[in-house]
Amino acid sequence: MRDSFLIFGQPLIEQAEISEVVDSLENAWLGTGPKVHRFEREFSEYKQLPYAAALNSCTAALHLSCLALNLEPGDEIITTAMTFCSSVNSIIHAGATPVLADIDPATANIDPAEIERKITPRTRGIMVVHYAGRMCRMDEIMRIAAKHNLRVIEDCAHAIESTYKGQGSGHFGDLACYSFYATKNVVTGEGGMALSKHKSLIDRIKIMGLHGMSADAWARFSDAGFKHYQVVDHGFKYNMMDLQAAIGIHQLERVEENWKKRRRIWQQYVDAFSAPDFPAGLELPAPLEPEEAENSRHACHLFTVGVDQNLCGISRDRFLERLTALKIGVGVHYLAIPEHPYYQQRFGWRAEEYPKATAYGRKTLSLPLSPKLDERDVTDVIEAVKEILQTP
Ligand SMILES: *Cc1c(COP(=O)(O)O)cnc(C)c1O
């Protein structure tokens, strides 16, 4: 067994990030400043989307994106039953009503047919989540959106490097939200960004992300001299700090390199778990459809397996405990949204009404997949999984 605990989702921080943070500290420019502007510019260049607002989380980006759509009470936004709670909470915070759609169990992504089934006269938009780094069926979803005149927000928290049929994540919807949380593909500790091809939406997000101060307020964070500002709305305090951007700038320089490392580990897992002599019982992530495989890219953010108790003789929760006991850190992405008591009480959602997301959430388990893993770590994960399956 391993000596040390393998922490789930540990980021790979290198000397460049450390030196850049020290530089910020030495220059005593901690808050929003030149490094945030640089990170915004470079991330928007990487994503090939012209307008960007760096914020202190993806949750803030999702919240402000919903606000930017000027939703009214009773307006409905359809999102997936298999996501992190903040996708749903951001819709509620914007004063709208979240409506859940069930998933395609093969990908855990929102099912376009379920979106159509949930459309009502009050539906204003769709918030898609590209689960684990695999993009939703955006061609079908954008057709539905066009037909019903709906806005689209892409929750790209898992999907920085993803493409779908030749187009990058964030290029389909009106707004795209990225996360730089400590376990994500580019990290700043806490952090997020909203991107768009529409200048007006990002202008609105910048105002609402900084107390509702007029656009000139952002210029306060430069050496251009004092600027007066006016408060034009009751906004929020969601701006990113230079200390965070200092990390992000150098993480972004290695985004492709780190993606290749994760993709390699992903393939090692697939090869090991699907080898003929490997004990049965795990459901592996489905490969891309043939029509996608040519020109689509999976960001390889999460390696999720389904624990089939009938096949392997052990429950998912017991599997989690056993891996933890073997010093392998694990995650669950996610318990389905309708399983949480708050949403059940507030919206009357019941798990049985979302059978596919519910079943997925009860069997899923995420194995470590970070560029920080070395060969030994990967072997340890594979051996631990094997041991559990052999002696359930
Ligand atoms: C991590 C995550 C978020 C929230 O990101 P933060 O930056 O932590 O606010 C939102 N949606 C999904 C799908 C996520 O995985």
mmCIF file of C-alpha atoms and ligand atoms in Angstrom:
data_model
loop_
_atom_site.group_PDB
_atom_site.id
_atom_site.type_symbol
_atom_site.label_atom_id
_atom_site.label_comp_id
_atom_site.label_asym_id
_atom_site.label_seq_id
_atom_site.Cartn_x
_atom_site.Cartn_y
_atom_site.Cartn_z
ATOM 1 C CA MET A 1 0.000 0.000 0.000
ATOM 2 C CA ARG A 2 1.029 3.620 -0.570
ATOM 3 C CA ASP A 3 2.764 5.580 2.172
ATOM 4 C CA SER A 4 1.048 8.878 1.521
ATOM 5 C CA PHE A 5 -2.567 9.706 0.753
ATOM 6 C CA LEU A 6 -3.157 10.495 -2.924
ATOM 7 C CA ILE A 7 -5.174 13.708 -2.797
ATOM 8 C CA PHE A 8 -8.016 13.873 -5.313
ATOM 9 C CA GLY A 9 -7.711 16.643 -7.907
ATOM 10 C CA GLN A 10 -4.399 18.008 -6.724
ATOM 11 C CA PRO A 11 -3.182 20.780 -9.042
ATOM 12 C CA LEU A 12 0.300 20.854 -10.539
ATOM 13 C CA ILE A 13 1.858 24.127 -9.364
ATOM 14 C CA GLU A 14 5.282 24.933 -10.759
ATOM 15 C CA GLN A 15 7.971 27.503 -10.028
ATOM 16 C CA ALA A 16 6.598 30.029 -12.544
ATOM 17 C CA GLU A 17 3.334 30.349 -10.577
ATOM 18 C CA ILE A 18 5.195 30.630 -7.283
ATOM 19 C CA SER A 19 7.540 33.338 -8.592
ATOM 20 C CA GLU A 20 4.661 35.296 -10.101
ATOM 21 C CA VAL A 21 2.744 35.284 -6.803
ATOM 22 C CA VAL A 22 5.883 36.384 -4.965
ATOM 23 C CA ASP A 23 6.287 39.184 -7.523
ATOM 24 C CA SER A 24 2.749 40.378 -6.752
ATOM 25 C CA LEU A 25 3.493 40.281 -3.034
ATOM 26 C CA GLU A 26 6.760 42.160 -3.438
ATOM 27 C CA ASN A 27 5.108 44.806 -5.558
ATOM 28 C CA ALA A 28 2.207 44.952 -3.109
ATOM 29 C CA TRP A 29 -0.369 44.805 -5.903
ATOM 30 C CA LEU A 30 -2.727 42.182 -4.550
ATOM 31 C CA GLY A 31 -6.189 43.146 -5.781
ATOM 32 C CA THR A 32 -7.477 43.485 -9.323
ATOM 33 C CA GLY A 33 -4.691 44.925 -11.444
ATOM 34 C CA PRO A 34 -2.419 44.362 -14.423
ATOM 35 C CA LYS A 35 -2.174 40.590 -13.963
ATOM 36 C CA VAL A 36 -5.942 40.187 -14.003
ATOM 37 C CA HIS A 37 -6.111 42.184 -17.230
ATOM 38 C CA ARG A 38 -3.350 40.052 -18.719
ATOM 39 C CA PHE A 39 -5.013 36.787 -17.657
ATOM 40 C CA GLU A 40 -8.330 37.968 -19.118
ATOM 41 C CA ARG A 41 -6.650 38.864 -22.405
ATOM 42 C CA GLU A 42 -4.672 35.635 -22.646
ATOM 43 C CA PHE A 43 -7.564 33.372 -21.676
ATOM 44 C CA SER A 44 -9.824 35.099 -24.191
ATOM 45 C CA GLU A 45 -7.132 34.608 -26.864
ATOM 46 C CA TYR A 46 -6.774 30.939 -25.955
ATOM 47 C CA LYS A 47 -10.534 30.460 -26.181
ATOM 48 C CA GLN A 48 -10.832 32.659 -29.289
ATOM 49 C CA LEU A 49 -13.729 34.562 -27.722
ATOM 50 C CA PRO A 50 -13.323 38.334 -27.783
ATOM 51 C CA TYR A 51 -14.892 39.545 -24.515
ATOM 52 C CA ALA A 52 -13.964 38.343 -21.037
ATOM 53 C CA ALA A 53 -14.618 39.212 -17.403
ATOM 54 C CA ALA A 54 -12.364 37.610 -14.785
ATOM 55 C CA LEU A 55 -14.243 36.912 -11.559
ATOM 56 C CA ASN A 56 -13.659 35.225 -8.232
ATOM 57 C CA SER A 57 -15.462 31.994 -9.178
ATOM 58 C CA CYS A 58 -17.370 30.204 -11.895
ATOM 59 C CA THR A 59 -20.389 30.415 -9.611
ATOM 60 C CA ALA A 60 -20.124 34.226 -9.808
ATOM 61 C CA ALA A 61 -19.808 33.977 -13.599
ATOM 62 C CA LEU A 62 -22.936 31.797 -13.792
ATOM 63 C CA HIS A 63 -24.870 34.118 -11.488
ATOM 64 C CA LEU A 64 -23.923 37.235 -13.458
ATOM 65 C CA SER A 65 -24.578 35.465 -16.760
ATOM 66 C CA CYS A 66 -28.132 34.713 -15.635
ATOM 67 C CA LEU A 67 -28.522 38.336 -14.469
ATOM 68 C CA ALA A 68 -27.247 39.596 -17.826
ATOM 69 C CA LEU A 69 -30.177 37.843 -19.514
ATOM 70 C CA ASN A 70 -32.566 40.179 -17.604
ATOM 71 C CA LEU A 71 -34.756 37.354 -16.375
ATOM 72 C CA GLU A 72 -38.039 38.081 -14.631
ATOM 73 C CA PRO A 73 -39.705 36.189 -11.807
ATOM 74 C CA GLY A 74 -41.380 33.122 -13.270
ATOM 75 C CA ASP A 75 -38.958 32.918 -16.198
ATOM 76 C CA GLU A 76 -37.601 29.412 -16.533
ATOM 77 C CA ILE A 77 -34.088 28.218 -17.311
ATOM 78 C CA ILE A 78 -33.677 24.550 -18.162
ATOM 79 C CA THR A 79 -30.555 22.854 -16.842
ATOM 80 C CA THR A 80 -29.303 19.348 -16.175
ATOM 81 C CA ALA A 81 -30.139 17.149 -13.202
ATOM 82 C CA MET A 82 -26.510 15.973 -13.147
ATOM 83 C CA THR A 83 -24.389 18.961 -12.172
ATOM 84 C CA PHE A 84 -22.812 20.812 -9.304
ATOM 85 C CA CYS A 85 -25.334 22.704 -7.183
ATOM 86 C CA SER A 86 -24.000 26.101 -8.214
ATOM 87 C CA SER A 87 -25.411 25.765 -11.758
ATOM 88 C CA VAL A 88 -28.890 25.567 -10.236
ATOM 89 C CA ASN A 89 -28.283 28.075 -7.435
ATOM 90 C CA SER A 90 -27.125 30.738 -9.888
ATOM 91 C CA ILE A 91 -30.471 30.538 -11.716
ATOM 92 C CA ILE A 92 -32.322 30.938 -8.409
ATOM 93 C CA HIS A 93 -30.123 33.886 -7.373
ATOM 94 C CA ALA A 94 -30.965 35.630 -10.642
ATOM 95 C CA GLY A 95 -34.652 35.464 -9.670
ATOM 96 C CA ALA A 96 -35.639 32.847 -12.238
ATOM 97 C CA THR A 97 -36.972 29.311 -11.847
ATOM 98 C CA PRO A 98 -34.689 26.374 -12.594
ATOM 99 C CA VAL A 99 -36.251 23.488 -14.506
ATOM 100 C CA LEU A 100 -34.371 20.205 -14.653
ATOM 101 C CA ALA A 101 -33.938 17.924 -17.631
ATOM 102 C CA ASP A 102 -32.738 14.335 -17.328
ATOM 103 C CA ILE A 103 -29.492 13.114 -18.882
ATOM 104 C CA ASP A 104 -28.278 10.811 -21.587
ATOM 105 C CA PRO A 105 -26.911 8.004 -19.369
ATOM 106 C CA ALA A 106 -24.073 7.231 -21.788
ATOM 107 C CA THR A 107 -22.453 10.659 -21.375
ATOM 108 C CA ALA A 108 -24.186 12.079 -18.260
ATOM 109 C CA ASN A 109 -24.860 15.191 -20.361
ATOM 110 C CA ILE A 110 -28.260 16.832 -20.649
ATOM 111 C CA ASP A 111 -30.474 14.980 -23.138
ATOM 112 C CA PRO A 112 -31.737 17.302 -25.918
ATOM 113 C CA ALA A 113 -35.024 15.373 -26.127
ATOM 114 C CA GLU A 114 -35.573 15.992 -22.393
ATOM 115 C CA ILE A 115 -34.907 19.713 -22.905
ATOM 116 C CA GLU A 116 -37.671 19.853 -25.516
ATOM 117 C CA ARG A 117 -40.046 18.011 -23.217
ATOM 118 C CA LYS A 118 -39.483 20.653 -20.490
ATOM 119 C CA ILE A 119 -40.085 23.750 -22.623
ATOM 120 C CA THR A 120 -43.063 25.874 -21.553
ATOM 121 C CA PRO A 121 -44.238 29.360 -22.564
ATOM 122 C CA ARG A 122 -42.080 30.677 -19.670
ATOM 123 C CA THR A 123 -38.836 29.079 -20.814
ATOM 124 C CA ARG A 124 -36.205 31.733 -21.529
ATOM 125 C CA GLY A 125 -32.962 29.811 -21.688
ATOM 126 C CA ILE A 126 -30.907 26.661 -21.354
ATOM 127 C CA MET A 127 -27.856 26.226 -19.155
ATOM 128 C CA VAL A 128 -25.800 23.312 -20.424
ATOM 129 C CA VAL A 129 -22.984 21.660 -18.468
ATOM 130 C CA HIS A 130 -20.268 19.854 -20.420
ATOM 131 C CA TYR A 131 -19.954 17.042 -17.918
ATOM 132 C CA ALA A 132 -16.455 15.688 -17.155
ATOM 133 C CA GLY A 133 -15.083 17.601 -20.155
ATOM 134 C CA ARG A 134 -17.243 15.974 -22.818
ATOM 135 C CA MET A 135 -19.407 18.480 -24.614
ATOM 136 C CA CYS A 136 -23.190 18.273 -24.858
ATOM 137 C CA ARG A 137 -24.832 17.647 -28.233
ATOM 138 C CA MET A 138 -24.605 21.325 -29.075
ATOM 139 C CA ASP A 139 -25.839 21.081 -32.660
ATOM 140 C CA GLU A 140 -29.178 19.674 -31.497
ATOM 141 C CA ILE A 141 -29.343 21.974 -28.485
ATOM 142 C CA MET A 142 -28.707 25.103 -30.546
ATOM 143 C CA ARG A 143 -31.419 23.989 -32.992
ATOM 144 C CA ILE A 144 -33.879 23.721 -30.104
ATOM 145 C CA ALA A 145 -32.764 27.110 -28.772
ATOM 146 C CA ALA A 146 -33.223 28.774 -32.154
ATOM 147 C CA LYS A 147 -36.634 27.180 -32.657
ATOM 148 C CA HIS A 148 -37.918 28.436 -29.289
ATOM 149 C CA ASN A 149 -35.937 31.680 -29.165
ATOM 150 C CA LEU A 150 -33.984 30.673 -26.051
ATOM 151 C CA ARG A 151 -30.695 32.031 -24.706
ATOM 152 C CA VAL A 152 -27.923 29.553 -23.933
ATOM 153 C CA ILE A 153 -25.352 29.656 -21.137
ATOM 154 C CA GLU A 154 -22.538 27.104 -21.235
ATOM 155 C CA ASP A 155 -21.230 25.976 -17.853
ATOM 156 C CA CYS A 156 -17.709 25.122 -19.006
ATOM 157 C CA ALA A 157 -16.292 24.402 -15.544
ATOM 158 C CA HIS A 158 -15.004 21.022 -16.777
ATOM 159 C CA ALA A 159 -14.464 21.991 -20.376
ATOM 160 C CA ILE A 160 -11.673 24.526 -20.928
ATOM 161 C CA GLU A 161 -9.997 22.440 -23.654
ATOM 162 C CA SER A 162 -13.130 20.815 -25.096
ATOM 163 C CA THR A 163 -14.355 21.071 -28.655
ATOM 164 C CA TYR A 164 -17.473 19.743 -30.355
ATOM 165 C CA LYS A 165 -17.426 19.063 -34.096
ATOM 166 C CA GLY A 166 -14.658 21.564 -34.640
ATOM 167 C CA GLN A 167 -15.914 24.366 -32.395
ATOM 168 C CA GLY A 168 -14.543 25.156 -28.949
ATOM 169 C CA SER A 169 -16.544 25.121 -25.742
ATOM 170 C CA GLY A 170 -18.129 28.502 -25.181
ATOM 171 C CA HIS A 171 -18.597 29.220 -28.886
ATOM 172 C CA PHE A 172 -22.154 27.930 -29.087
ATOM 173 C CA GLY A 173 -24.059 29.822 -26.408
ATOM 174 C CA ASP A 174 -24.498 33.496 -25.545
ATOM 175 C CA LEU A 175 -22.216 33.202 -22.528
ATOM 176 C CA ALA A 176 -19.612 30.722 -21.308
ATOM 177 C CA CYS A 177 -18.476 30.322 -17.704
ATOM 178 C CA TYR A 178 -15.142 28.828 -16.694
ATOM 179 C CA SER A 179 -13.846 27.730 -13.291
ATOM 180 C CA PHE A 180 -10.311 27.984 -11.925
ATOM 181 C CA TYR A 181 -11.132 26.254 -8.649
ATOM 182 C CA ALA A 182 -8.274 24.227 -7.153
ATOM 183 C CA THR A 183 -9.284 20.939 -8.807
ATOM 184 C CA LYS A 184 -10.119 22.281 -12.267
ATOM 185 C CA ASN A 185 -8.047 22.137 -15.469
ATOM 186 C CA VAL A 186 -6.553 25.605 -15.005
ATOM 187 C CA VAL A 187 -6.372 26.664 -11.367
ATOM 188 C CA THR A 188 -6.089 29.946 -9.484
ATOM 189 C CA GLY A 189 -7.263 28.522 -6.128
ATOM 190 C CA GLU A 190 -10.644 30.179 -6.434
ATOM 191 C CA GLY A 191 -11.495 31.953 -9.661
ATOM 192 C CA GLY A 192 -13.671 32.044 -12.741
ATOM 193 C CA MET A 193 -14.306 33.850 -15.995
ATOM 194 C CA ALA A 194 -17.245 34.735 -18.209
ATOM 195 C CA LEU A 195 -16.583 34.881 -21.946
ATOM 196 C CA SER A 196 -18.781 35.904 -24.835
ATOM 197 C CA LYS A 197 -18.870 37.069 -28.403
ATOM 198 C CA HIS A 198 -21.349 39.744 -27.267
ATOM 199 C CA LYS A 199 -19.686 42.849 -25.850
ATOM 200 C CA SER A 200 -22.887 44.129 -24.244
ATOM 201 C CA LEU A 201 -23.265 41.004 -22.073
ATOM 202 C CA ILE A 202 -19.691 41.163 -20.769
ATOM 203 C CA ASP A 203 -20.008 44.923 -20.161
ATOM 204 C CA ARG A 204 -23.069 44.183 -18.017
ATOM 205 C CA ILE A 205 -21.245 41.400 -16.159
ATOM 206 C CA LYS A 206 -18.290 43.692 -15.414
ATOM 207 C CA ILE A 207 -20.568 46.329 -13.941
ATOM 208 C CA MET A 208 -22.533 43.818 -11.852
ATOM 209 C CA GLY A 209 -19.353 42.035 -10.755
ATOM 210 C CA LEU A 210 -17.971 45.210 -9.204
ATOM 211 C CA HIS A 211 -20.669 46.765 -7.007
ATOM 212 C CA GLY A 212 -22.666 48.023 -9.996
ATOM 213 C CA MET A 213 -20.066 50.703 -10.625
ATOM 214 C CA SER A 214 -19.933 52.305 -14.061
ATOM 215 C CA ALA A 215 -17.513 50.732 -16.500
ATOM 216 C CA ASP A 216 -14.855 53.338 -15.770
ATOM 217 C CA ALA A 217 -14.424 51.832 -12.318
ATOM 218 C CA TRP A 218 -12.306 49.038 -13.770
ATOM 219 C CA ALA A 219 -9.818 51.666 -14.899
ATOM 220 C CA ARG A 220 -9.236 52.485 -11.224
ATOM 221 C CA PHE A 221 -7.196 49.312 -11.156
ATOM 222 C CA SER A 222 -4.481 50.644 -13.392
ATOM 223 C CA ASP A 223 -1.809 53.291 -13.297
ATOM 224 C CA ALA A 224 -3.871 55.559 -15.574
ATOM 225 C CA GLY A 225 -4.683 57.870 -12.681
ATOM 226 C CA PHE A 226 -7.727 58.596 -10.563
ATOM 227 C CA LYS A 227 -11.121 58.061 -12.158
ATOM 228 C CA HIS A 228 -14.497 58.972 -10.718
ATOM 229 C CA TYR A 229 -17.128 56.286 -10.883
ATOM 230 C CA GLN A 230 -20.886 56.185 -10.513
ATOM 231 C CA VAL A 231 -22.957 53.411 -9.024
ATOM 232 C CA VAL A 232 -25.522 52.462 -11.670
ATOM 233 C CA ASP A 233 -26.967 49.289 -10.101
ATOM 234 C CA HIS A 234 -26.750 47.256 -6.898
ATOM 235 C CA GLY A 235 -24.007 44.865 -7.944
ATOM 236 C CA PHE A 236 -21.803 42.289 -6.282
ATOM 237 C CA LYS A 237 -18.158 42.002 -5.209
ATOM 238 C CA TYR A 238 -16.991 39.285 -7.565
ATOM 239 C CA ASN A 239 -13.715 40.614 -9.007
ATOM 240 C CA MET A 240 -10.599 38.480 -9.379
ATOM 241 C CA MET A 241 -7.371 39.442 -7.578
ATOM 242 C CA ASP A 242 -3.908 39.771 -9.128
ATOM 243 C CA LEU A 243 -2.739 37.122 -6.659
ATOM 244 C CA GLN A 244 -5.128 34.673 -8.332
ATOM 245 C CA ALA A 245 -4.344 35.782 -11.888
ATOM 246 C CA ALA A 246 -0.622 35.381 -11.122
ATOM 247 C CA ILE A 247 -1.224 31.638 -10.791
ATOM 248 C CA GLY A 248 -3.636 31.472 -13.722
ATOM 249 C CA ILE A 249 -1.300 33.123 -16.237
ATOM 250 C CA HIS A 250 1.264 30.333 -15.884
ATOM 251 C CA GLN A 251 -1.310 27.576 -15.542
ATOM 252 C CA LEU A 252 -2.721 28.723 -18.879
ATOM 253 C CA GLU A 253 0.712 28.493 -20.502
ATOM 254 C CA ARG A 254 0.663 24.770 -19.705
ATOM 255 C CA VAL A 255 -3.015 24.093 -20.377
ATOM 256 C CA GLU A 256 -2.359 21.912 -23.429
ATOM 257 C CA GLU A 257 0.592 20.137 -21.839
ATOM 258 C CA ASN A 258 -1.462 19.318 -18.751
ATOM 259 C CA TRP A 259 -4.376 18.181 -20.890
ATOM 260 C CA LYS A 260 -2.052 15.767 -22.720
ATOM 261 C CA LYS A 261 -0.868 14.390 -19.368
ATOM 262 C CA ARG A 262 -4.433 13.803 -18.219
ATOM 263 C CA ARG A 263 -5.364 12.260 -21.544
ATOM 264 C CA ARG A 264 -2.486 9.834 -21.198
ATOM 265 C CA ILE A 265 -3.533 8.836 -17.679
ATOM 266 C CA TRP A 266 -7.117 8.478 -18.948
ATOM 267 C CA GLN A 267 -5.900 6.053 -21.628
ATOM 268 C CA GLN A 268 -3.847 4.118 -19.071
ATOM 269 C CA TYR A 269 -6.985 3.660 -16.966
ATOM 270 C CA VAL A 270 -9.062 2.588 -19.976
ATOM 271 C CA ASP A 271 -6.398 0.133 -21.123
ATOM 272 C CA ALA A 272 -5.975 -1.365 -17.654
ATOM 273 C CA PHE A 273 -9.663 -1.623 -16.766
ATOM 274 C CA SER A 274 -10.691 -3.080 -20.104
ATOM 275 C CA ALA A 275 -7.898 -5.652 -20.260
ATOM 276 C CA PRO A 276 -9.335 -9.191 -20.574
ATOM 277 C CA ASP A 277 -7.797 -10.336 -17.264
ATOM 278 C CA PHE A 278 -9.037 -7.324 -15.268
ATOM 279 C CA PRO A 279 -11.920 -8.222 -12.932
ATOM 280 C CA ALA A 280 -15.345 -7.161 -14.226
ATOM 281 C CA GLY A 281 -17.741 -4.757 -12.584
ATOM 282 C CA LEU A 282 -16.789 -1.242 -13.626
ATOM 283 C CA GLU A 283 -18.584 0.797 -16.259
ATOM 284 C CA LEU A 284 -16.104 2.975 -18.113
ATOM 285 C CA PRO A 285 -16.781 6.392 -19.675
ATOM 286 C CA ALA A 286 -18.275 6.005 -23.154
ATOM 287 C CA PRO A 287 -15.939 6.929 -26.010
ATOM 288 C CA LEU A 288 -16.907 9.817 -28.315
ATOM 289 C CA GLU A 289 -19.445 8.972 -31.023
ATOM 290 C CA PRO A 290 -17.854 8.163 -34.405
ATOM 291 C CA GLU A 291 -19.352 11.356 -35.866
ATOM 292 C CA GLU A 292 -17.658 13.376 -33.099
ATOM 293 C CA ALA A 293 -14.392 11.510 -32.764
ATOM 294 C CA GLU A 294 -12.736 13.168 -35.774
ATOM 295 C CA ASN A 295 -13.118 16.785 -34.750
ATOM 296 C CA SER A 296 -14.184 16.850 -31.111
ATOM 297 C CA ARG A 297 -12.069 16.859 -28.001
ATOM 298 C CA HIS A 298 -12.801 15.564 -24.521
ATOM 299 C CA ALA A 299 -11.124 17.764 -21.910
ATOM 300 C CA CYS A 300 -10.507 14.704 -19.691
ATOM 301 C CA HIS A 301 -11.428 16.608 -16.538
ATOM 302 C CA LEU A 302 -12.986 13.721 -14.607
ATOM 303 C CA PHE A 303 -12.453 9.993 -15.001
ATOM 304 C CA THR A 304 -15.738 8.633 -13.722
ATOM 305 C CA VAL A 305 -16.603 4.965 -13.424
ATOM 306 C CA GLY A 306 -19.916 3.358 -12.615
ATOM 307 C CA VAL A 307 -19.837 0.764 -9.869
ATOM 308 C CA ASP A 308 -22.282 -1.952 -10.882
ATOM 309 C CA GLN A 309 -23.068 -3.738 -7.628
ATOM 310 C CA ASN A 310 -24.659 -6.689 -9.457
ATOM 311 C CA LEU A 311 -21.502 -7.266 -11.442
ATOM 312 C CA CYS A 312 -18.817 -6.577 -8.850
ATOM 313 C CA GLY A 313 -20.577 -7.452 -5.607
ATOM 314 C CA ILE A 314 -19.808 -4.211 -3.800
ATOM 315 C CA SER A 315 -21.778 -0.987 -3.422
ATOM 316 C CA ARG A 316 -20.510 2.334 -4.707
ATOM 317 C CA ASP A 317 -20.257 3.778 -1.200
ATOM 318 C CA ARG A 318 -18.323 0.763 0.047
ATOM 319 C CA PHE A 319 -16.044 1.138 -2.980
ATOM 320 C CA LEU A 320 -15.376 4.753 -1.975
ATOM 321 C CA GLU A 321 -14.493 3.654 1.567
ATOM 322 C CA ARG A 322 -12.200 0.904 0.350
ATOM 323 C CA LEU A 323 -10.317 3.241 -2.002
ATOM 324 C CA THR A 324 -9.944 5.803 0.772
ATOM 325 C CA ALA A 325 -8.617 3.089 3.083
ATOM 326 C CA LEU A 326 -6.060 2.261 0.387
ATOM 327 C CA LYS A 327 -5.029 5.948 0.469
ATOM 328 C CA ILE A 328 -6.563 6.820 -2.889
ATOM 329 C CA GLY A 329 -8.559 10.073 -2.835
ATOM 330 C CA VAL A 330 -11.894 9.860 -4.670
ATOM 331 C CA GLY A 331 -14.740 12.121 -5.673
ATOM 332 C CA VAL A 332 -18.445 11.793 -6.467
ATOM 333 C CA HIS A 333 -19.664 13.931 -9.361
ATOM 334 C CA TYR A 334 -22.484 14.189 -8.439
ATOM 335 C CA LEU A 335 -25.401 13.129 -6.346
ATOM 336 C CA ALA A 336 -28.240 14.105 -8.728
ATOM 337 C CA ILE A 337 -29.716 17.559 -8.050
ATOM 338 C CA PRO A 338 -33.226 16.241 -7.173
ATOM 339 C CA GLU A 339 -31.743 14.151 -4.340
ATOM 340 C CA HIS A 340 -30.917 17.265 -2.284
ATOM 341 C CA PRO A 341 -33.486 18.212 0.362
ATOM 342 C CA TYR A 342 -33.524 21.945 -0.346
ATOM 343 C CA TYR A 343 -34.582 21.507 -3.959
ATOM 344 C CA GLN A 344 -37.087 18.805 -3.043
ATOM 345 C CA GLN A 345 -38.743 21.148 -0.569
ATOM 346 C CA ARG A 346 -38.621 24.268 -2.690
ATOM 347 C CA PHE A 347 -39.469 22.883 -6.127
ATOM 348 C CA GLY A 348 -41.082 19.547 -5.286
ATOM 349 C CA TRP A 349 -38.498 17.686 -7.369
ATOM 350 C CA ARG A 350 -38.365 13.941 -6.796
ATOM 351 C CA ALA A 351 -35.470 11.692 -7.671
ATOM 352 C CA GLU A 352 -37.770 9.181 -9.418
ATOM 353 C CA GLU A 353 -38.751 11.855 -11.939
ATOM 354 C CA TYR A 354 -35.128 12.003 -13.111
ATOM 355 C CA PRO A 355 -34.349 8.276 -13.192
ATOM 356 C CA LYS A 356 -31.243 8.484 -15.361
ATOM 357 C CA ALA A 357 -29.482 11.249 -13.442
ATOM 358 C CA THR A 358 -30.479 9.610 -10.156
ATOM 359 C CA ALA A 359 -29.130 6.204 -11.170
ATOM 360 C CA TYR A 360 -25.937 7.786 -12.497
ATOM 361 C CA GLY A 361 -25.381 9.775 -9.300
ATOM 362 C CA ARG A 362 -25.819 6.675 -7.156
ATOM 363 C CA LYS A 363 -23.275 4.559 -9.022
ATOM 364 C CA THR A 364 -20.636 7.082 -10.082
ATOM 365 C CA LEU A 365 -17.182 7.530 -8.616
ATOM 366 C CA SER A 366 -14.286 9.679 -9.864
ATOM 367 C CA LEU A 367 -10.708 8.435 -9.765
ATOM 368 C CA PRO A 368 -7.715 10.785 -9.467
ATOM 369 C CA LEU A 369 -6.910 12.429 -12.808
ATOM 370 C CA SER A 370 -4.477 15.272 -12.432
ATOM 371 C CA PRO A 371 -1.261 16.223 -14.233
ATOM 372 C CA LYS A 372 0.448 15.935 -10.855
ATOM 373 C CA LEU A 373 0.079 12.140 -10.844
ATOM 374 C CA ASP A 374 3.263 10.235 -11.602
ATOM 375 C CA GLU A 375 3.528 6.715 -13.046
ATOM 376 C CA ARG A 376 3.610 5.239 -9.574
ATOM 377 C CA ASP A 377 0.403 7.040 -8.562
ATOM 378 C CA VAL A 378 -1.419 5.778 -11.650
ATOM 379 C CA THR A 379 -0.277 2.208 -10.979
ATOM 380 C CA ASP A 380 -1.390 2.530 -7.355
ATOM 381 C CA VAL A 381 -4.872 3.593 -8.437
ATOM 382 C CA ILE A 382 -5.166 0.710 -10.896
ATOM 383 C CA GLU A 383 -3.871 -1.807 -8.329
ATOM 384 C CA ALA A 384 -6.239 -0.515 -5.640
ATOM 385 C CA VAL A 385 -9.230 -0.821 -7.963
ATOM 386 C CA LYS A 386 -8.152 -4.319 -8.915
ATOM 387 C CA GLU A 387 -7.730 -5.401 -5.315
ATOM 388 C CA ILE A 388 -11.222 -4.193 -4.418
ATOM 389 C CA LEU A 389 -12.826 -5.912 -7.390
ATOM 390 C CA GLN A 390 -10.965 -9.160 -6.652
ATOM 391 C CA THR A 391 -11.976 -9.246 -2.996
ATOM 392 C CA PRO A 392 -15.258 -7.369 -2.732
HETATM 393 C C1 LIG B 1 -16.709 23.610 -10.132
HETATM 394 C C2 LIG B 1 -18.011 23.796 -10.828
HETATM 395 C C3 LIG B 1 -18.746 24.981 -10.732
HETATM 396 C C4 LIG B 1 -18.392 26.084 -9.780
HETATM 397 O O1 LIG B 1 -17.126 26.577 -9.968
HETATM 398 P P1 LIG B 1 -16.490 27.535 -8.846
HETATM 399 O O2 LIG B 1 -15.369 28.207 -9.569
HETATM 400 O O3 LIG B 1 -16.038 26.649 -7.736
HETATM 401 O O4 LIG B 1 -17.545 28.483 -8.424
HETATM 402 C C5 LIG B 1 -19.903 25.114 -11.478
HETATM 403 N N1 LIG B 1 -20.325 24.128 -12.277
HETATM 404 C C6 LIG B 1 -19.665 22.965 -12.384
HETATM 405 C C7 LIG B 1 -20.179 21.913 -13.305
HETATM 406 C C8 LIG B 1 -18.497 22.754 -11.647
HETATM 407 O O5 LIG B 1 -17.852 21.589 -11.718
#
